[in-house]
Coordinates of N, CA and C in Angstrom, one line a residue:
X1 N 109.7 -51.0 4.9 CA 109.2 -50.9 5.4 C 109.4 -49.8 6.4
X2 N 110.3 -50.5 7.2 CA 111.1 -49.7 8.3 C 110.9 -48.3 7.5
X3 N 111.1 -47.9 7.2 CA 111.5 -46.4 7.9 C 109.6 -45.5 7.4
X4 N 109.3 -46.4 7.1 CA 108.5 -46.0 7.4 C 108.0 -45.7 9.0
X5 N 107.9 -46.4 10.1 CA 107.8 -46.3 11.3 C 108.1 -45.6 11.9
X6 N 109.4 -45.1 11.8 CA 110.0 -44.0 11.6 C 109.4 -43.0 11.6
X7 N 109.0 -42.2 10.6 CA 108.4 -41.3 10.1 C 107.1 -41.1 11.1
X8 N 106.8 -42.0 10.8 CA 104.9 -42.4 11.3 C 104.8 -41.3 12.5
X9 N 103.9 -41.3 12.7 CA 102.8 -41.3 14.3 C 101.9 -42.4 14.8
X10 N 102.4 -43.0 16.1 CA 101.9 -44.6 16.5 C 100.9 -43.1 17.6
X11 N 99.8 -43.6 17.9 CA 98.9 -43.0 19.1 C 99.6 -42.9 20.0
X12 N 99.7 -44.8 20.5 CA 99.3 -45.3 21.8 C 101.7 -44.3 22.3
X13 N 102.2 -44.4 21.5 CA 104.1 -43.6 22.0 C 103.4 -42.0 22.1
X14 N 102.7 -41.9 21.4 CA 102.3 -40.2 21.5 C 101.8 -39.8 22.6
X15 N 101.0 -40.1 22.8 CA 100.1 -40.6 24.4 C 101.0 -40.4 25.7
X16 N 102.0 -41.9 25.5 CA 102.6 -42.4 26.6 C 103.8 -41.0 26.5
X17 N 104.4 -40.3 25.5 CA 105.7 -39.5 25.2 C 105.0 -38.4 26.3
X18 N 103.2 -38.0 25.5 CA 102.6 -36.7 26.6 C 102.9 -37.3 27.9
X19 N 102.3 -38.1 28.8 CA 102.4 -38.4 29.9 C 103.8 -38.8 30.3
X20 N 104.1 -39.0 29.8 CA 105.9 -38.9 30.5 C 106.3 -37.5 30.6
X21 N 105.8 -36.8 29.9 CA 106.5 -35.1 30.0 C 105.8 -34.8 30.5
X22 N 104.4 -34.8 30.7 CA 103.2 -34.4 32.2 C 104.6 -34.1 33.5
X23 N 104.2 -36.1 33.8 CA 104.6 -36.3 34.8 C 106.4 -36.0 34.8
X24 N 107.2 -35.6 34.1 CA 108.6 -34.9 34.1 C 108.3 -34.0 34.8
X25 N 107.2 -33.5 34.3 CA 107.5 -31.1 34.4 C 106.9 -31.4 36.1
X26 N 105.8 -32.3 36.4 CA 105.5 -32.0 37.8 C 106.8 -32.2 38.6
X27 N 106.9 -33.7 38.2 CA 108.1 -33.9 39.0 C 109.4 -32.7 39.5
X28 N 109.7 -32.3 38.0 CA 110.1 -31.5 38.3 C 110.3 -29.8 39.0
X29 N 108.8 -30.0 38.6 CA 107.9 -28.4 39.9 C 108.3 -28.7 40.9
X30 N 108.1 -29.9 41.4 CA 107.5 -30.1 42.7 C 108.7 -30.7 43.4
X31 N 110.0 -31.1 42.9 CA 111.2 -31.7 43.3 C 111.9 -31.0 43.0
X32 N 112.5 -29.8 42.1 CA 113.6 -29.2 41.9 C 112.4 -27.4 41.9
X33 N 112.3 -27.5 41.5 CA 111.6 -25.6 41.3 C 111.2 -25.3 42.8
X34 N 110.2 -25.9 43.1 CA 109.8 -25.6 44.4 C 111.3 -25.0 45.4
X35 N 111.9 -26.5 45.8 CA 113.1 -26.1 46.2 C 113.8 -24.7 46.3
X36 N 113.9 -25.2 44.6 CA 115.0 -24.0 44.3 C 114.0 -22.7 44.8
X37 N 113.4 -22.7 44.0 CA 112.7 -21.4 44.5 C 112.3 -20.1 46.4
X38 N 112.3 -21.8 46.9 CA 112.1 -21.6 48.4 C 113.4 -20.7 48.8
X39 N 114.7 -21.8 48.2 CA 116.2 -21.0 48.9 C 116.2 -20.0 47.9
X40 N 116.0 -19.6 47.1 CA 116.0 -18.0 46.3 C 115.2 -16.9 47.1
X41 N 114.2 -17.4 47.6 CA 113.3 -16.4 48.9 C 113.8 -16.2 49.6
X42 N 113.8 -17.7 50.1 CA 115.1 -17.2 51.6 C 116.4 -16.5 51.5
X43 N 117.0 -16.5 50.2 CA 118.6 -15.4 50.4 C 117.7 -14.3 49.8
X44 N 116.9 -13.9 48.9 CA 116.2 -12.5 49.0 C 115.6 -11.9 50.7
X45 N 114.8 -12.9 51.2 CA 115.1 -11.9 52.5 C 116.5 -12.0 53.4
X46 N 116.8 -13.3 53.3 CA 118.7 -12.6 53.9 C 118.5 -11.4 52.6
X47 N 118.8 -11.7 51.8 CA 119.4 -10.0 51.6 C 119.2 -8.8 51.6
X48 N 117.8 -8.6 51.8 CA 116.6 -7.9 52.1 C 117.2 -7.1 53.7
X49 N 117.3 -8.3 54.3 CA 117.1 -8.2 56.1 C 118.7 -7.2 55.9
X50 N 119.9 -7.8 55.8 CA 120.9 -8.0 55.6 C 121.4 -5.9 54.9
X51 N 120.0 -5.7 53.5 CA 120.4 -4.3 53.3 C 119.5 -3.6 54.8
X52 N 118.2 -3.7 55.0 CA 117.6 -3.0 55.9 C 118.7 -2.7 57.3
X53 N 119.8 -3.9 57.4 CA 120.1 -3.7 58.7 C 121.1 -3.2 57.9
X54 N 121.7 -2.6 57.0 CA 123.1 -2.0 56.2 C 122.2 -0.4 56.0
X55 N 121.1 -0.1 55.9 CA 120.7 1.2 56.4 C 120.2 1.8 57.4
X56 N 119.7 0.4 58.3 CA 119.8 1.1 59.6 C 121.1 1.1 60.2
X57 N 122.2 0.4 59.9 CA 123.4 1.4 60.9 C 124.2 2.2 60.1
X58 N 123.8 2.6 59.3 CA 124.3 4.2 58.4 C 122.9 4.9 58.7
X59 N 122.2 5.1 59.2 CA 120.8 5.6 60.3 C 121.8 6.4 61.9
X60 N 121.8 5.1 61.8 CA 122.7 4.9 63.3 C 124.1 6.4 63.0
X61 N 124.6 5.2 62.3 CA 126.2 6.3 62.0 C 126.0 8.2 61.9
X62 N 125.2 8.1 60.8 CA 125.0 9.2 60.4 C 124.3 10.4 61.5
X63 N 123.7 9.3 62.9 CA 123.0 9.7 64.3 C 124.6 10.2 65.0
X64 N 125.2 9.4 65.2 CA 126.4 9.3 66.1 C 127.6 10.7 65.3
X65 N 127.5 10.3 64.1 CA 127.8 11.7 63.8 C 127.3 13.1 64.0
X66 N 126.5 12.7 63.6 CA 126.0 14.1 64.1 C 126.0 14.6 65.5
X67 N 125.5 13.9 66.0 CA 126.0 13.7 67.6 C 127.1 14.5 68.1
X68 N 128.0 13.3 68.3 CA 129.3 13.5 68.3 C 129.8 15.2 67.5
X69 N 129.5 15.2 66.2 CA 129.8 17.0 65.7 C 129.1 17.5 66.8
X70 N 127.9 17.7 67.4 CA 127.3 18.4 68.0 C 127.8 18.5 69.4
X71 N 128.3 17.6 69.8 CA 128.7 17.6 71.4 C 130.5 18.2 70.9
X72 N 131.4 18.1 69.9 CA 132.4 18.8 69.8 C 132.0 20.5 69.4
X73 N 131.5 20.7 68.8 CA 130.8 22.3 69.3 C 130.4 22.4 70.2
X74 N 129.3 21.8 71.0 CA 129.6 22.3 72.7 C 131.4 22.6 73.5
X75 N 132.0 20.8 73.4 CA 132.8 21.6 73.7 C 133.7 22.7 73.3
X76 N 133.8 22.9 71.8 CA 134.7 24.0 71.5 C 133.6 25.1 72.8
X77 N 132.6 25.4 72.7 CA 132.2 26.7 72.9 C 132.6 26.3 74.4
X78 N 132.2 25.7 75.1 CA 132.9 25.6 76.6 C 134.1 26.1 77.0
X79 N 134.6 25.5 75.5 CA 136.5 25.9 76.2 C 136.3 27.2 75.9
X80 N 135.9 27.6 74.8 CA 135.8 29.6 74.5 C 135.3 29.9 75.8
X81 N 134.8 29.6 76.3 CA 133.6 30.4 77.5 C 134.5 30.0 78.7
X82 N 135.6 28.9 79.0 CA 136.2 28.7 80.0 C 137.5 29.7 79.7
X83 N 138.0 29.6 78.7 CA 139.0 30.7 77.5 C 138.6 32.0 78.4
X84 N 137.8 32.4 77.9 CA 137.1 33.7 77.6 C 137.0 34.5 79.7
X85 N 136.2 33.4 80.2 CA 136.7 32.8 82.2 C 137.8 33.2 82.7
X86 N 138.0 32.6 81.7 CA 139.9 33.0 82.5 C 141.0 33.8 82.2
X87 N 140.4 34.4 80.9 CA 141.6 35.2 80.4 C 141.0 37.2 81.4
X88 N 139.4 36.8 81.7 CA 138.8 37.9 82.5 C 139.5 37.4 83.5
X89 N 139.1 36.8 84.1 CA 139.3 36.7 85.8 C 141.0 37.2 85.8
X90 N 142.1 36.8 85.1 CA 143.4 36.5 84.9 C 143.5 38.8 84.7
X91 N 142.2 39.3 84.0 CA 142.8 40.5 83.7 C 142.3 41.0 85.3
X92 N 141.0 40.8 86.0 CA 141.2 41.6 87.0 C 141.8 41.6 88.5
X93 N 142.5 39.9 88.2 CA 143.5 39.8 89.4 C 144.6 40.4 88.9
X94 N 145.1 40.9 88.0 CA 146.0 41.6 87.1 C 145.5 42.8 87.7
X95 N 145.0 43.5 87.4 CA 144.5 45.0 87.9 C 144.5 44.8 89.4
X96 N 144.0 44.4 90.4 CA 144.2 43.6 91.5 C 145.7 43.8 91.7
X97 N 146.0 42.9 91.7 CA 147.6 43.2 91.8 C 148.9 44.5 91.7
X98 N 148.4 44.6 90.6 CA 148.8 46.2 90.0 C 148.3 47.1 90.8
X99 N 147.3 47.1 91.5 CA 145.9 48.2 92.5 C 146.9 48.4 94.0
X100 N 147.1 46.8 94.6 CA 148.0 47.0 95.6 C 148.8 47.1 95.5
X101 N 149.7 46.7 94.4 CA 151.6 47.4 94.2 C 151.6 48.6 94.4
X102 N 150.8 49.5 93.8 CA 150.1 50.6 93.6 C 149.9 51.6 95.4
X103 N 149.3 50.4 95.8 CA 149.2 50.9 96.9 C 150.8 50.4 98.1
X104 N 151.1 49.5 97.7 CA 153.0 49.7 98.9 C 153.4 50.3 98.4
X105 N 153.4 50.4 97.0 CA 154.8 51.7 96.9 C 153.8 52.9 97.6
X106 N 152.9 53.0 97.2 CA 152.6 54.8 97.7 C 153.1 54.8 99.2
X107 N 152.7 54.0 99.7 CA 152.9 53.8 101.5 C 154.4 53.4 101.6
X108 N 155.4 52.8 101.1 CA 156.9 52.8 101.2 C 156.8 54.1 100.8
X109 N 156.6 55.2 99.5 CA 156.7 56.2 99.4 C 156.5 57.2 100.8
X110 N 155.3 56.8 100.9 CA 155.1 58.2 102.1 C 155.9 57.8 103.2
X111 N 156.2 56.6 103.6 CA 157.2 55.9 105.1 C 158.8 56.6 104.7
X112 N 158.8 56.6 103.1 CA 160.6 57.0 103.3 C 160.0 58.9 103.3
X113 N 158.8 59.2 102.4 CA 159.3 60.8 102.8 C 158.9 60.9 104.5
X114 N 158.4 60.7 105.1 CA 158.2 60.4 106.0 C 159.7 60.9 107.2
X115 N 159.9 59.2 107.3 CA 161.6 59.3 107.7 C 162.4 60.1 106.6
X116 N 162.5 60.7 105.8 CA 163.6 61.9 104.6 C 163.3 63.0 105.7
X117 N 161.7 63.3 106.0 CA 161.8 64.8 106.5 C 162.0 64.7 108.4
X118 N 162.0 63.4 108.7 CA 162.3 62.9 110.3 C 164.2 62.9 110.1
X119 N 164.4 62.6 109.4 CA 166.0 62.7 109.0 C 166.8 64.2 108.9
X120 N 165.5 65.0 108.1 CA 165.8 66.1 107.5 C 166.0 67.4 109.1
X121 N 164.9 66.9 110.3 CA 164.7 67.6 110.7 C 166.3 67.4 112.0
X122 N 166.4 65.9 112.1 CA 167.1 65.9 112.9 C 169.0 66.3 112.8
X123 N 168.8 66.4 111.5 CA 170.3 67.3 110.9 C 169.7 68.4 111.2
X124 N 168.4 68.9 110.9 CA 168.9 70.8 111.4 C 168.8 70.8 112.5
X125 N 168.2 70.1 113.1 CA 168.7 70.7 115.1 C 169.8 69.9 115.4
X126 N 171.2 69.0 114.3 CA 172.5 68.8 114.6 C 173.3 69.8 114.4
X127 N 172.1 70.6 113.3 CA 173.4 71.8 112.9 C 172.9 72.1 114.0
X128 N 171.7 73.0 113.4 CA 171.5 74.0 114.8 C 172.2 74.3 116.1
X129 N 172.5 72.7 116.9 CA 173.3 72.5 118.1 C 174.5 72.6 118.0
X130 N 175.0 72.8 116.4 CA 176.7 72.5 116.7 C 176.8 74.3 115.6
X131 N 175.8 75.1 115.3 CA 175.9 76.5 115.0 C 176.1 76.7 116.4
X132 N 175.1 76.5 117.4 CA 175.2 77.5 118.2 C 176.5 76.8 119.0
X133 N 177.2 76.0 118.9 CA 178.5 75.6 119.9 C 179.6 76.4 119.3
X134 N 179.9 76.6 118.0 CA 180.1 77.7 117.2 C 180.2 78.9 117.5
X135 N 178.6 79.3 117.7 CA 178.3 80.7 117.9 C 179.0 81.2 119.2
X136 N 179.0 80.0 120.3 CA 179.9 80.1 121.8 C 181.1 80.7 121.4
X137 N 181.6 79.5 120.9 CA 183.3 79.5 120.4 C 183.7 80.8 120.0
X138 N 182.7 81.0 118.8 CA 183.5 82.1 118.3 C 183.1 83.6 119.6
X139 N 182.5 83.5 119.6 CA 181.3 84.7 121.1 C 182.5 84.8 121.9
X140 N 183.0 83.5 122.3 CA 184.2 83.5 123.3 C 185.7 84.2 123.0
X141 N 185.6 83.8 121.4 CA 187.3 84.3 121.2 C 186.7 85.6 120.7
X142 N 185.8 86.7 120.6 CA 185.6 87.6 120.3 C 185.8 88.1 121.8
X143 N 185.2 87.6 123.1 CA 185.6 88.4 124.1 C 186.7 88.2 124.5
X144 N 187.2 87.3 124.1 CA 189.2 87.2 124.7 C 190.0 88.5 123.9
X145 N 189.4 88.7 122.7 CA 190.4 90.0 122.0 C 189.4 91.0 121.5
X146 N 189.9 91.4 121.5 CA 189.3 92.4 120.4 C 189.4 92.5 118.9
X147 N 187.8 92.3 118.3 CA 188.3 92.1 116.9 C 188.3 93.2 116.1
X148 N 189.2 93.4 115.2 CA 189.0 93.8 113.8 C 188.1 93.5 113.1
X149 N 188.2 94.6 111.7 CA 187.1 94.4 111.0 C 187.7 93.2 110.0
X150 N 189.3 92.6 110.1 CA 190.4 91.4 108.9 C 189.5 90.5 110.4
X151 N 189.6 90.3 111.4 CA 189.7 89.5 112.0 C 188.0 89.3 112.3
X152 N 187.2 89.9 111.8 CA 185.4 89.4 112.4 C 185.3 88.7 111.2
X153 N 185.9 89.0 109.4 CA 185.7 88.8 108.8 C 186.4 87.4 108.6
X154 N 187.6 87.3 109.1 CA 188.4 85.8 109.3 C 187.1 85.1 109.8
X155 N 186.9 85.2 111.3 CA 185.6 84.6 111.7 C 184.2 84.2 111.2
X156 N 184.3 84.7 110.4 CA 183.0 84.3 109.8 C 183.3 84.2 108.6
X157 N 184.2 83.7 107.8 CA 184.5 82.4 107.3 C 184.4 81.4 107.6
X158 N 185.5 81.6 109.0 CA 186.0 79.7 109.5 C 184.7 79.8 109.8
X159 N 184.0 80.5 109.9 CA 182.6 80.1 111.1 C 181.5 79.1 110.0
X160 N 182.0 79.7 108.3 CA 180.9 78.8 108.0 C 182.0 78.1 106.7
X161 N 183.2 78.0 107.1 CA 183.8 76.9 106.3 C 183.6 75.4 107.3
X162 N 183.9 76.0 108.5 CA 183.2 74.9 109.9 C 181.9 74.5 109.9
X163 N 180.8 75.5 108.8 CA 179.2 75.0 109.0 C 179.3 73.3 107.8
X164 N 180.1 74.3 106.3 CA 179.9 73.6 105.9 C 180.8 72.0 105.6
X165 N 181.8 71.7 106.8 CA 182.3 70.8 106.5 C 181.3 69.9 107.8
X166 N 180.6 70.3 108.8 CA 179.7 69.8 109.5 C 178.3 69.0 109.3
X167 N 178.1 69.8 107.8 CA 177.1 69.5 107.1 C 176.8 68.2 106.3

């Protein structure tokens, strides 16, 4: 008879087993699933917050990158402007230096030409004085003696050679 009891259904045992099962489910739900769900919810909230922070950080990084690129572009533009201005200034200064050098060269040339003309006048005056003294000498020699055609030619040749040496 013992075999029959094992296979059979005892109503009080069945009721206690059902109550035991319901009690275990309540306890598991209250003390196990609720804290686990709370932990999972907190982790999910933390993960969502980290994702939002990452998205925000990415947006800030993209914003900083755009600002950096804009600053770099502005710096390049300013550098090009400065370079262009410097080139223009250098061109203007070089033209001014060339004009000043041309003016100075013209002044020096005019002074040199003036000095040359003055020296030429001085040399001509000296030659005139020398020619005058030679003419007086020749006249004195002519007066001292009678001049023949050959002597006259010789005197002119001597005069010309003396003039050539004096210059």
